[in-house]
mmCIF file of C-alpha atoms and ligand atoms in Angstrom:
data_model
loop_
_atom_site.group_PDB
_atom_site.id
_atom_site.type_symbol
_atom_site.label_atom_id
_atom_site.label_comp_id
_atom_site.label_asym_id
_atom_site.label_seq_id
_atom_site.Cartn_x
_atom_site.Cartn_y
_atom_site.Cartn_z
ATOM 1 C CA MET J 1 -173.857 115.943 -42.033
ATOM 2 C CA SER J 2 -177.503 116.187 -42.907
ATOM 3 C CA LEU J 3 -179.203 113.873 -45.342
ATOM 4 C CA ARG J 4 -178.763 114.972 -48.954
ATOM 5 C CA TYR J 5 -178.962 113.646 -52.480
ATOM 6 C CA LEU J 6 -178.230 114.555 -56.044
ATOM 7 C CA THR J 7 -179.570 113.076 -59.249
ATOM 8 C CA ALA J 8 -178.160 112.984 -62.778
ATOM 9 C CA GLY J 9 -179.231 111.627 -66.123
ATOM 10 C CA GLU J 10 -181.356 112.408 -69.169
ATOM 11 C CA THR J 11 -184.734 110.981 -70.096
ATOM 12 C CA HIS J 12 -183.403 109.243 -73.216
ATOM 13 C CA GLY J 13 -179.868 108.711 -71.913
ATOM 14 C CA PRO J 14 -178.582 105.347 -70.706
ATOM 15 C CA GLN J 15 -179.644 105.681 -67.072
ATOM 16 C CA LEU J 16 -180.684 107.873 -64.180
ATOM 17 C CA THR J 17 -178.342 108.070 -61.214
ATOM 18 C CA ALA J 18 -178.696 109.163 -57.592
ATOM 19 C CA ILE J 19 -176.228 109.499 -54.737
ATOM 20 C CA VAL J 20 -177.630 109.685 -51.223
ATOM 21 C CA GLU J 21 -175.478 110.768 -48.343
ATOM 22 C CA GLY J 22 -176.175 110.796 -44.624
ATOM 23 C CA LEU J 23 -178.132 107.564 -44.268
ATOM 24 C CA PRO J 24 -177.364 105.761 -41.010
ATOM 25 C CA SER J 25 -175.613 102.393 -41.004
ATOM 26 C CA ASN J 26 -177.374 99.105 -40.186
ATOM 27 C CA MET J 27 -180.596 100.036 -41.927
ATOM 28 C CA LYS J 28 -182.177 97.094 -43.729
ATOM 29 C CA VAL J 29 -183.067 97.921 -47.334
ATOM 30 C CA ASP J 30 -186.034 96.047 -48.768
ATOM 31 C CA PHE J 31 -185.270 96.032 -52.495
ATOM 32 C CA GLU J 32 -188.584 94.489 -53.438
ATOM 33 C CA GLU J 33 -190.516 97.188 -51.584
ATOM 34 C CA LEU J 34 -188.405 99.894 -53.202
ATOM 35 C CA ASN J 35 -189.034 98.525 -56.693
ATOM 36 C CA PHE J 36 -192.724 98.274 -55.865
ATOM 37 C CA GLN J 37 -192.699 102.049 -55.276
ATOM 38 C CA LEU J 38 -191.020 102.583 -58.666
ATOM 39 C CA HIS J 39 -193.665 100.392 -60.250
ATOM 40 C CA ARG J 40 -196.454 102.428 -58.598
ATOM 41 C CA ARG J 41 -195.045 105.604 -60.180
ATOM 42 C CA GLN J 42 -195.202 104.037 -63.628
ATOM 43 C CA LYS J 43 -198.878 103.203 -63.403
ATOM 44 C CA GLY J 44 -201.977 105.340 -63.806
ATOM 45 C CA TYR J 45 -204.635 105.856 -66.430
ATOM 46 C CA GLY J 46 -203.608 108.393 -69.054
ATOM 47 C CA ARG J 47 -199.923 107.517 -69.371
ATOM 48 C CA GLY J 48 -198.365 107.387 -72.841
ATOM 49 C CA ARG J 49 -196.425 104.662 -74.662
ATOM 50 C CA ARG J 50 -193.114 105.312 -72.903
ATOM 51 C CA MET J 51 -194.307 103.537 -69.797
ATOM 52 C CA GLN J 52 -194.818 100.365 -71.812
ATOM 53 C CA ILE J 53 -191.125 100.436 -72.708
ATOM 54 C CA GLU J 54 -189.724 101.054 -69.219
ATOM 55 C CA LYS J 55 -189.587 98.532 -66.340
ATOM 56 C CA ASP J 56 -188.064 100.683 -63.633
ATOM 57 C CA THR J 57 -185.854 98.873 -61.121
ATOM 58 C CA ALA J 58 -183.127 100.337 -58.952
ATOM 59 C CA GLU J 59 -179.679 98.830 -59.062
ATOM 60 C CA PHE J 60 -177.520 99.724 -56.085
ATOM 61 C CA VAL J 61 -173.877 100.365 -56.844
ATOM 62 C CA GLY J 62 -172.582 101.667 -53.515
ATOM 63 C CA GLY J 63 -173.237 101.954 -49.778
ATOM 64 C CA ILE J 64 -175.163 98.722 -49.226
ATOM 65 C CA ARG J 65 -173.736 95.335 -48.318
ATOM 66 C CA HIS J 66 -175.629 92.127 -47.565
ATOM 67 C CA GLY J 67 -178.891 94.066 -47.533
ATOM 68 C CA TYR J 68 -177.872 96.726 -45.004
ATOM 69 C CA THR J 69 -176.559 100.269 -45.324
ATOM 70 C CA THR J 70 -172.950 100.709 -44.245
ATOM 71 C CA GLY J 71 -173.028 104.457 -43.547
ATOM 72 C CA ALA J 72 -171.235 105.178 -46.842
ATOM 73 C CA PRO J 73 -172.975 107.164 -49.601
ATOM 74 C CA VAL J 74 -175.648 105.055 -51.285
ATOM 75 C CA ALA J 75 -175.468 105.121 -55.067
ATOM 76 C CA LEU J 76 -178.188 103.749 -57.312
ATOM 77 C CA VAL J 77 -179.014 103.681 -60.981
ATOM 78 C CA VAL J 78 -182.201 103.071 -62.956
ATOM 79 C CA GLU J 79 -181.781 102.004 -66.549
ATOM 80 C CA ASN J 80 -183.689 103.761 -69.355
ATOM 81 C CA LYS J 81 -184.750 100.903 -71.600
ATOM 82 C CA ASP J 82 -185.788 103.435 -74.259
ATOM 83 C CA TRP J 83 -182.119 104.415 -74.616
ATOM 84 C CA THR J 84 -181.567 101.612 -77.150
ATOM 85 C CA HIS J 85 -183.679 103.725 -79.551
ATOM 86 C CA TRP J 86 -181.680 106.884 -78.771
ATOM 87 C CA ARG J 87 -178.090 105.604 -78.635
ATOM 88 C CA ASN J 88 -176.903 107.749 -81.499
ATOM 89 C CA ILE J 89 -179.048 110.795 -80.791
ATOM 90 C CA MET J 90 -177.884 110.820 -77.151
ATOM 91 C CA ASN J 91 -174.277 109.821 -77.889
ATOM 92 C CA ILE J 92 -171.786 111.583 -75.609
ATOM 93 C CA GLU J 93 -169.280 111.607 -78.477
ATOM 94 C CA PRO J 94 -169.744 114.096 -81.335
ATOM 95 C CA ILE J 95 -171.804 112.599 -84.175
ATOM 96 C CA GLU J 96 -172.208 113.399 -87.847
ATOM 97 C CA GLY J 97 -175.670 113.894 -89.276
ATOM 98 C CA THR J 98 -178.469 116.246 -90.148
ATOM 99 C CA ASP J 99 -180.562 118.103 -87.565
ATOM 100 C CA GLU J 100 -183.263 115.573 -88.198
ATOM 101 C CA GLU J 101 -180.934 112.649 -87.554
ATOM 102 C CA LYS J 102 -179.821 114.308 -84.335
ATOM 103 C CA ARG J 103 -183.460 115.000 -83.471
ATOM 104 C CA ARG J 104 -182.523 118.621 -82.849
ATOM 105 C CA VAL J 105 -185.375 120.571 -81.218
ATOM 106 C CA HIS J 106 -185.806 124.183 -82.323
ATOM 107 C CA ARG J 107 -189.500 124.665 -81.723
ATOM 108 C CA PRO J 108 -190.068 125.319 -78.003
ATOM 109 C CA ARG J 109 -193.259 123.981 -76.440
ATOM 110 C CA PRO J 110 -195.189 126.501 -74.348
ATOM 111 C CA GLY J 111 -195.250 125.378 -70.723
ATOM 112 C CA HIS J 112 -192.046 123.348 -70.936
ATOM 113 C CA ALA J 113 -188.584 124.529 -69.838
ATOM 114 C CA ASP J 114 -187.537 124.472 -73.535
ATOM 115 C CA LEU J 115 -187.244 128.193 -74.327
ATOM 116 C CA ASN J 116 -186.125 129.426 -70.891
ATOM 117 C CA GLY J 117 -183.491 126.709 -70.799
ATOM 118 C CA GLY J 118 -182.258 127.483 -74.313
ATOM 119 C CA LEU J 119 -181.905 131.184 -73.527
ATOM 120 C CA LYS J 120 -180.333 130.602 -70.119
ATOM 121 C CA TYR J 121 -177.734 127.986 -71.132
ATOM 122 C CA ASN J 122 -177.272 129.384 -74.650
ATOM 123 C CA LEU J 123 -178.293 126.089 -76.225
ATOM 124 C CA LYS J 124 -179.445 126.072 -79.825
ATOM 125 C CA ASP J 125 -180.607 122.478 -79.563
ATOM 126 C CA LEU J 126 -183.488 122.526 -77.098
ATOM 127 C CA ARG J 127 -183.150 118.753 -76.743
ATOM 128 C CA ASN J 128 -180.365 119.544 -74.266
ATOM 129 C CA VAL J 129 -183.000 121.255 -72.119
ATOM 130 C CA LEU J 130 -185.884 118.839 -72.403
ATOM 131 C CA GLU J 131 -183.752 115.758 -71.856
ATOM 132 C CA ARG J 132 -182.951 116.897 -68.331
ATOM 133 C CA SER J 133 -186.111 118.855 -67.487
ATOM 134 C CA SER J 134 -188.275 115.810 -68.302
ATOM 135 C CA ALA J 135 -190.341 114.319 -65.492
ATOM 136 C CA ARG J 136 -188.476 111.070 -66.132
ATOM 137 C CA GLU J 137 -186.107 112.317 -63.422
ATOM 138 C CA THR J 138 -188.815 111.737 -60.813
ATOM 139 C CA THR J 139 -188.027 108.007 -61.132
ATOM 140 C CA VAL J 140 -184.862 108.351 -59.080
ATOM 141 C CA ARG J 141 -186.484 110.849 -56.741
ATOM 142 C CA VAL J 142 -188.995 108.115 -55.952
ATOM 143 C CA ALA J 143 -186.147 105.602 -55.493
ATOM 144 C CA VAL J 144 -184.417 107.945 -53.045
ATOM 145 C CA GLY J 145 -187.697 108.778 -51.311
ATOM 146 C CA ALA J 146 -188.446 105.068 -51.023
ATOM 147 C CA ILE J 147 -185.275 104.622 -48.965
ATOM 148 C CA ALA J 148 -186.397 107.525 -46.752
ATOM 149 C CA ARG J 149 -189.801 105.899 -46.506
ATOM 150 C CA GLN J 150 -188.198 102.676 -45.256
ATOM 151 C CA LEU J 151 -186.186 104.609 -42.704
ATOM 152 C CA LEU J 152 -189.373 106.276 -41.434
ATOM 153 C CA ALA J 153 -191.186 102.913 -41.333
ATOM 154 C CA GLU J 154 -188.506 101.639 -38.921
ATOM 155 C CA PHE J 155 -189.881 104.242 -36.509
ATOM 156 C CA GLY J 156 -193.566 103.655 -37.185
ATOM 157 C CA ILE J 157 -194.064 106.577 -39.621
ATOM 158 C CA GLN J 158 -196.423 105.681 -42.474
ATOM 159 C CA ILE J 159 -197.309 107.467 -45.709
ATOM 160 C CA ALA J 160 -200.181 107.228 -48.170
ATOM 161 C CA GLY J 161 -201.430 109.361 -51.032
ATOM 162 C CA ARG J 162 -204.507 109.860 -53.153
ATOM 163 C CA VAL J 163 -205.809 111.783 -56.125
ATOM 164 C CA LEU J 164 -208.451 114.353 -55.176
ATOM 165 C CA ARG J 165 -209.228 115.832 -58.570
ATOM 166 C CA ILE J 166 -208.505 115.377 -62.268
ATOM 167 C CA GLY J 167 -209.673 118.367 -64.278
ATOM 168 C CA GLU J 168 -213.333 118.924 -63.619
ATOM 169 C CA ILE J 169 -213.866 115.582 -61.829
ATOM 170 C CA GLU J 170 -213.542 115.811 -58.051
ATOM 171 C CA ALA J 171 -213.358 112.704 -55.831
ATOM 172 C CA PRO J 172 -215.558 112.637 -52.720
ATOM 173 C CA TYR J 173 -213.335 113.122 -49.663
ATOM 174 C CA GLU J 174 -213.379 110.127 -47.343
ATOM 175 C CA GLU J 175 -211.528 109.992 -44.010
ATOM 176 C CA LEU J 176 -209.970 106.521 -43.968
ATOM 177 C CA PRO J 177 -207.451 104.602 -41.861
ATOM 178 C CA ILE J 178 -204.109 104.746 -43.658
ATOM 179 C CA GLU J 179 -204.132 101.022 -44.518
ATOM 180 C CA GLU J 180 -207.519 101.293 -46.180
ATOM 181 C CA LEU J 181 -206.524 104.474 -47.975
ATOM 182 C CA ARG J 182 -203.547 102.572 -49.361
ATOM 183 C CA SER J 183 -205.436 99.485 -50.428
ATOM 184 C CA ARG J 184 -208.279 101.413 -52.061
ATOM 185 C CA THR J 185 -206.050 103.807 -54.004
ATOM 186 C CA GLU J 186 -203.753 100.943 -55.013
ATOM 187 C CA ALA J 187 -206.722 99.160 -56.575
ATOM 188 C CA SER J 188 -207.661 102.280 -58.553
ATOM 189 C CA SER J 189 -206.307 103.172 -62.010
ATOM 190 C CA VAL J 190 -206.408 106.864 -61.038
ATOM 191 C CA ARG J 191 -205.565 106.471 -57.308
ATOM 192 C CA VAL J 192 -208.930 107.521 -55.947
ATOM 193 C CA THR J 193 -210.808 105.842 -53.111
ATOM 194 C CA ASP J 194 -214.132 105.598 -54.923
ATOM 195 C CA PRO J 195 -214.744 103.299 -57.964
ATOM 196 C CA GLU J 196 -217.544 105.526 -59.329
ATOM 197 C CA THR J 197 -215.177 108.499 -59.513
ATOM 198 C CA GLU J 198 -212.544 106.274 -61.092
ATOM 199 C CA LYS J 199 -214.893 105.459 -63.972
ATOM 200 C CA LYS J 200 -215.780 109.130 -64.463
ATOM 201 C CA MET J 201 -212.112 110.130 -64.451
ATOM 202 C CA GLU J 202 -211.159 107.444 -66.964
ATOM 203 C CA ALA J 203 -213.899 108.579 -69.356
ATOM 204 C CA TYR J 204 -212.852 112.193 -68.858
ATOM 205 C CA ILE J 205 -209.180 111.387 -69.608
ATOM 206 C CA ASP J 206 -210.277 109.469 -72.741
ATOM 207 C CA GLN J 207 -212.131 112.551 -73.926
ATOM 208 C CA ILE J 208 -209.186 114.848 -73.200
ATOM 209 C CA LYS J 209 -206.896 112.510 -75.146
ATOM 210 C CA LYS J 210 -209.315 112.374 -78.059
ATOM 211 C CA ASP J 211 -209.325 116.168 -78.121
ATOM 212 C CA GLY J 212 -205.496 116.146 -78.388
ATOM 213 C CA ASP J 213 -205.338 117.855 -75.023
ATOM 214 C CA SER J 214 -203.848 117.137 -71.573
ATOM 215 C CA ILE J 215 -205.165 117.499 -68.045
ATOM 216 C CA GLY J 216 -203.813 118.120 -64.532
ATOM 217 C CA GLY J 217 -205.229 117.662 -61.078
ATOM 218 C CA ILE J 218 -204.850 117.803 -57.305
ATOM 219 C CA VAL J 219 -203.170 115.173 -55.126
ATOM 220 C CA GLU J 220 -202.860 114.690 -51.374
ATOM 221 C CA CYS J 221 -200.444 112.868 -49.166
ATOM 222 C CA VAL J 222 -200.778 112.034 -45.491
ATOM 223 C CA VAL J 223 -198.015 111.017 -43.085
ATOM 224 C CA GLU J 224 -198.974 109.367 -39.813
ATOM 225 C CA GLY J 225 -196.872 108.691 -36.732
ATOM 226 C CA VAL J 226 -194.703 111.804 -37.133
ATOM 227 C CA PRO J 227 -193.346 112.798 -33.715
ATOM 228 C CA VAL J 228 -194.023 116.254 -32.326
ATOM 229 C CA GLY J 229 -191.076 118.640 -32.763
ATOM 230 C CA LEU J 230 -189.670 118.085 -36.273
ATOM 231 C CA GLY J 231 -188.574 121.332 -37.928
ATOM 232 C CA SER J 232 -188.230 124.610 -36.032
ATOM 233 C CA TYR J 233 -189.765 128.060 -35.780
ATOM 234 C CA VAL J 234 -186.425 129.663 -34.834
ATOM 235 C CA GLN J 235 -185.159 130.226 -38.388
ATOM 236 C CA TYR J 236 -186.976 130.576 -41.721
ATOM 237 C CA ASP J 237 -185.149 127.741 -43.408
ATOM 238 C CA ARG J 238 -185.808 125.296 -40.584
ATOM 239 C CA LYS J 239 -189.606 125.491 -40.875
ATOM 240 C CA LEU J 240 -190.481 122.001 -42.042
ATOM 241 C CA ASP J 241 -193.764 122.968 -43.711
ATOM 242 C CA GLY J 242 -191.765 125.446 -45.821
ATOM 243 C CA ARG J 243 -189.255 122.778 -46.766
ATOM 244 C CA ILE J 244 -192.017 120.369 -47.717
ATOM 245 C CA ALA J 245 -193.632 123.100 -49.827
ATOM 246 C CA GLN J 246 -190.358 123.629 -51.686
ATOM 247 C CA ALA J 247 -189.977 119.895 -52.292
ATOM 248 C CA VAL J 248 -193.536 119.562 -53.618
ATOM 249 C CA MET J 249 -193.154 122.624 -55.861
ATOM 250 C CA SER J 250 -189.998 121.059 -57.281
ATOM 251 C CA ILE J 251 -192.002 118.169 -58.763
ATOM 252 C CA ASN J 252 -192.335 118.697 -62.507
ATOM 253 C CA ALA J 253 -195.514 120.576 -63.474
ATOM 254 C CA PHE J 254 -196.558 121.409 -59.875
ATOM 255 C CA LYS J 255 -197.926 124.921 -59.498
ATOM 256 C CA GLY J 256 -199.145 125.057 -55.914
ATOM 257 C CA VAL J 257 -199.013 123.423 -52.510
ATOM 258 C CA GLU J 258 -201.182 123.478 -49.401
ATOM 259 C CA ILE J 259 -200.695 122.198 -45.863
ATOM 260 C CA GLY J 260 -203.913 121.043 -44.191
ATOM 261 C CA ILE J 261 -206.867 123.158 -45.315
ATOM 262 C CA GLY J 262 -204.371 125.465 -47.031
ATOM 263 C CA PHE J 263 -205.967 128.245 -49.086
ATOM 264 C CA GLU J 264 -209.337 127.664 -47.435
ATOM 265 C CA ALA J 265 -207.793 129.102 -44.237
ATOM 266 C CA GLY J 266 -208.019 132.516 -45.875
ATOM 267 C CA THR J 267 -211.761 132.232 -46.340
ATOM 268 C CA ILE J 268 -213.105 131.367 -42.842
ATOM 269 C CA PRO J 269 -212.732 132.824 -39.312
ATOM 270 C CA GLY J 270 -209.943 131.723 -36.960
ATOM 271 C CA SER J 271 -212.326 129.866 -34.668
ATOM 272 C CA GLN J 272 -212.984 127.481 -37.564
ATOM 273 C CA VAL J 273 -209.357 127.124 -38.545
ATOM 274 C CA HIS J 274 -207.304 126.410 -35.411
ATOM 275 C CA ASP J 275 -207.207 122.967 -33.842
ATOM 276 C CA GLU J 276 -208.091 122.909 -30.139
ATOM 277 C CA ILE J 277 -205.602 121.345 -27.749
ATOM 278 C CA LEU J 278 -206.653 118.330 -25.658
ATOM 279 C CA TYR J 279 -204.890 116.123 -23.140
ATOM 280 C CA SER J 280 -205.566 112.537 -22.094
ATOM 281 C CA GLU J 281 -203.510 109.930 -20.193
ATOM 282 C CA ASP J 282 -203.247 107.545 -23.149
ATOM 283 C CA LYS J 283 -202.716 110.058 -25.984
ATOM 284 C CA GLY J 284 -200.925 112.872 -24.146
ATOM 285 C CA TYR J 285 -201.347 116.255 -25.871
ATOM 286 C CA HIS J 286 -203.293 116.085 -29.097
ATOM 287 C CA ARG J 287 -205.663 118.170 -31.225
ATOM 288 C CA ALA J 288 -209.426 117.959 -31.539
ATOM 289 C CA SER J 289 -209.103 118.387 -35.329
ATOM 290 C CA ASN J 290 -206.310 118.621 -37.886
ATOM 291 C CA ARG J 291 -207.132 121.568 -40.095
ATOM 292 C CA LEU J 292 -203.569 122.864 -39.893
ATOM 293 C CA GLY J 293 -202.278 119.600 -41.369
ATOM 294 C CA GLY J 294 -199.895 118.643 -38.566
ATOM 295 C CA PHE J 295 -197.975 121.940 -38.326
ATOM 296 C CA GLU J 296 -197.895 124.959 -36.030
ATOM 297 C CA GLY J 297 -194.949 127.369 -36.228
ATOM 298 C CA GLY J 298 -193.321 125.257 -38.929
ATOM 299 C CA VAL J 299 -192.979 122.462 -36.341
ATOM 300 C CA THR J 300 -194.830 119.124 -36.387
ATOM 301 C CA ASN J 301 -197.465 118.885 -33.666
ATOM 302 C CA GLY J 302 -197.898 115.113 -33.627
ATOM 303 C CA MET J 303 -201.028 115.117 -35.780
ATOM 304 C CA PRO J 304 -200.837 113.578 -39.268
ATOM 305 C CA VAL J 305 -199.002 115.729 -41.796
ATOM 306 C CA VAL J 306 -201.375 116.516 -44.670
ATOM 307 C CA VAL J 307 -199.992 118.008 -47.899
ATOM 308 C CA ARG J 308 -201.756 118.824 -51.147
ATOM 309 C CA GLY J 309 -200.287 119.756 -54.472
ATOM 310 C CA VAL J 310 -201.676 120.881 -57.799
ATOM 311 C CA MET J 311 -200.245 119.662 -61.080
ATOM 312 C CA LYS J 312 -200.862 121.614 -64.264
ATOM 313 C CA PRO J 313 -201.700 119.747 -67.479
ATOM 314 C CA ILE J 314 -198.647 118.329 -69.253
ATOM 315 C CA PRO J 315 -197.473 120.894 -71.844
ATOM 316 C CA THR J 316 -196.691 118.449 -74.650
ATOM 317 C CA LEU J 317 -199.919 118.660 -76.620
ATOM 318 C CA TYR J 318 -201.253 116.915 -79.676
ATOM 319 C CA LYS J 319 -203.382 120.028 -80.068
ATOM 320 C CA PRO J 320 -200.661 122.585 -80.837
ATOM 321 C CA LEU J 321 -200.302 125.984 -79.193
ATOM 322 C CA GLN J 322 -198.732 129.075 -80.695
ATOM 323 C CA SER J 323 -194.947 129.316 -80.432
ATOM 324 C CA VAL J 324 -191.922 130.650 -82.325
ATOM 325 C CA ASP J 325 -189.190 128.736 -84.163
ATOM 326 C CA ILE J 326 -185.803 129.747 -82.677
ATOM 327 C CA ASP J 327 -184.078 129.469 -86.097
ATOM 328 C CA THR J 328 -186.466 131.521 -88.232
ATOM 329 C CA LYS J 329 -188.303 133.489 -85.476
ATOM 330 C CA GLU J 330 -191.415 132.589 -87.457
ATOM 331 C CA PRO J 331 -194.551 131.454 -85.671
ATOM 332 C CA PHE J 332 -195.446 127.763 -85.819
ATOM 333 C CA THR J 333 -198.278 125.820 -84.366
ATOM 334 C CA ALA J 334 -197.624 122.190 -85.101
ATOM 335 C CA GLN J 335 -195.235 120.066 -83.092
ATOM 336 C CA VAL J 336 -196.378 116.660 -81.988
ATOM 337 C CA GLU J 337 -194.355 114.704 -79.427
ATOM 338 C CA ARG J 338 -195.134 111.465 -77.652
ATOM 339 C CA SER J 339 -196.435 112.226 -74.169
ATOM 340 C CA ASP J 340 -198.930 111.443 -71.411
ATOM 341 C CA ALA J 341 -202.463 112.895 -71.522
ATOM 342 C CA CYS J 342 -202.593 112.747 -67.724
ATOM 343 C CA ALA J 343 -199.860 111.900 -65.213
ATOM 344 C CA VAL J 344 -201.689 112.972 -62.042
ATOM 345 C CA PRO J 345 -201.831 109.436 -60.511
ATOM 346 C CA ALA J 346 -198.055 109.104 -61.025
ATOM 347 C CA ALA J 347 -197.507 112.579 -59.559
ATOM 348 C CA SER J 348 -199.361 111.480 -56.449
ATOM 349 C CA VAL J 349 -196.747 108.732 -55.945
ATOM 350 C CA VAL J 350 -193.917 111.196 -56.564
ATOM 351 C CA MET J 351 -195.357 113.577 -53.959
ATOM 352 C CA GLU J 352 -195.478 110.817 -51.323
ATOM 353 C CA HIS J 353 -191.768 110.267 -51.868
ATOM 354 C CA VAL J 354 -190.543 113.853 -51.861
ATOM 355 C CA VAL J 355 -192.525 114.424 -48.659
ATOM 356 C CA ALA J 356 -191.058 111.218 -47.157
ATOM 357 C CA TRP J 357 -187.607 112.544 -47.963
ATOM 358 C CA GLU J 358 -188.157 115.921 -46.244
ATOM 359 C CA ILE J 359 -189.612 114.285 -43.147
ATOM 360 C CA ALA J 360 -186.766 111.759 -42.972
ATOM 361 C CA LYS J 361 -184.280 114.597 -43.274
ATOM 362 C CA ALA J 362 -185.901 116.538 -40.418
ATOM 363 C CA PHE J 363 -186.189 113.310 -38.412
ATOM 364 C CA LEU J 364 -182.445 112.723 -38.709
ATOM 365 C CA GLU J 365 -181.726 116.342 -37.836
ATOM 366 C CA LYS J 366 -183.584 115.805 -34.563
ATOM 367 C CA PHE J 367 -182.629 112.217 -33.722
ATOM 368 C CA GLY J 368 -179.568 111.849 -35.926
ATOM 369 C CA GLY J 369 -176.866 109.358 -35.247
ATOM 370 C CA ASP J 370 -174.518 107.348 -37.399
ATOM 371 C CA SER J 371 -176.358 104.052 -36.935
ATOM 372 C CA ILE J 372 -179.981 102.979 -36.670
ATOM 373 C CA GLU J 373 -179.299 101.925 -33.055
ATOM 374 C CA GLU J 374 -178.059 105.398 -32.129
ATOM 375 C CA ILE J 375 -181.126 107.020 -33.700
ATOM 376 C CA ARG J 376 -183.445 104.623 -31.869
ATOM 377 C CA ALA J 377 -181.795 105.465 -28.534
ATOM 378 C CA ASN J 378 -182.130 109.205 -29.235
ATOM 379 C CA LEU J 379 -185.814 108.818 -30.098
ATOM 380 C CA GLU J 380 -186.497 106.765 -26.968
ATOM 381 C CA ASN J 381 -184.773 109.365 -24.845
ATOM 382 C CA TYR J 382 -186.899 112.121 -26.411
ATOM 383 C CA ASN J 383 -190.097 110.111 -25.950
ATOM 384 C CA ALA J 384 -189.251 109.689 -22.256
ATOM 385 C CA GLN J 385 -188.728 113.463 -22.015
ATOM 386 C CA LEU J 386 -192.126 114.055 -23.624
ATOM 387 C CA GLU J 387 -193.755 111.737 -21.077
ATOM 388 C CA ARG J 388 -192.201 113.665 -18.206
ATOM 389 C CA TYR J 389 -193.304 117.034 -19.672
HETATM 390 C C1 EPS I 1 -192.077 113.469 -70.368
HETATM 391 C C2 EPS I 1 -192.416 112.922 -71.613
HETATM 392 C C3 EPS I 1 -192.686 111.469 -71.790
HETATM 393 C C4 EPS I 1 -193.101 110.853 -70.468
HETATM 394 C C5 EPS I 1 -192.016 111.213 -69.458
HETATM 395 C C6 EPS I 1 -192.056 112.672 -69.136
HETATM 396 O O1 EPS I 1 -191.513 110.763 -72.167
HETATM 397 P P1 EPS I 1 -191.113 110.564 -73.690
HETATM 398 O O2 EPS I 1 -190.684 111.899 -74.168
HETATM 399 O O3 EPS I 1 -189.965 109.577 -73.684
HETATM 400 O O4 EPS I 1 -192.332 110.017 -74.367
HETATM 401 O O5 EPS I 1 -193.272 109.479 -70.595
HETATM 402 O O6 EPS I 1 -192.170 110.497 -68.287
HETATM 403 C C7 EPS I 1 -191.357 109.437 -68.081
HETATM 404 C C8 EPS I 1 -190.501 108.952 -68.976
HETATM 405 C C9 EPS I 1 -191.501 108.852 -66.760
HETATM 406 O O7 EPS I 1 -190.753 107.901 -66.423
HETATM 407 O O8 EPS I 1 -192.354 109.350 -65.993
HETATM 408 C C10 EPS I 1 -191.716 114.886 -70.232
HETATM 409 O O9 EPS I 1 -191.556 115.537 -71.268
HETATM 410 O O10 EPS I 1 -191.571 115.404 -69.090
#
């Protein structure tokens, strides 16, 4: 059985839940490290008041004993502290009260799932849409991805991310060792490597907020130590770059994804795009450059995997856009909801984790076994085969 997970829960409900199946047994789970990843997702300049309410921590309720996975499905929950303010509104039992008391939503926000969801599921209270479509759900995707990240770390695979752009402010691109990339972005309120850019981005976000607007950006994630041969060219749905693209596009508000130089590859000749193949005793086969971001034929080539994603501005605006009331069909322009002016730094953390998940899944497809020991033996066997090649 391949690695899989499902999530459940609403943004203002009691908790978010995830069930992960297919993890090997005997894998040590570092709870502190996992909660650190959840904490990273909560940070970032431009977040709204909700993040001051929440203190995300994962509570495991299945599949782990004495700090190690048992091979059984892993179940975890993350409490929504804000739920105490929504107990009645989010009650699973029928409640009495006016629309206002129930916080019924009938004015769809452009850019949100509100109207599509209402039409599709025939829901006259759009709260039933927004409660689930909220980016709050990325909390448990990070928790699940953090387990995948720990599995990958067992085999020397490391991940880091950064913010490349927020609105019109672009960060200078610096090639850095992964440890330095991590420490510099961790010290930054907007997850950039350069303090000057950080200041400019903060001022820019302040201005956007003052204008009652929101802003998106571009994020990048890099994965080092990925063995050659994950994914496959033999079938469309086994191409790992395609699976990563799907995972990144599934992050709330993401509108595009690139691998390596991505869209730039359509603007320059092939001689400047493809990465020449080299061989040396110590490194074996490798590439002179990494413009293709670690993939050829949908298969990893042993170079770092480089993924970029673009996040649109959050659609909940203090500066209202034109929409239509679903009760009266009349136009309206004023609906103010609490939200974030910019969640790009948080999205960068989410992207690291959905990418970690896809790579872990492909890793287990190639080296899968029911225990960590079995996987390690399979990997060693493969590495010996590569050396003989
Ligand atoms: C979100 C709206 C805001 C964000 C939320 C995503 O929540 P609220 O409606 O409670 O103010 O804070 O993000 C999170 C809660 C989170 O954990 O990232 C939305 O509409 O998508």
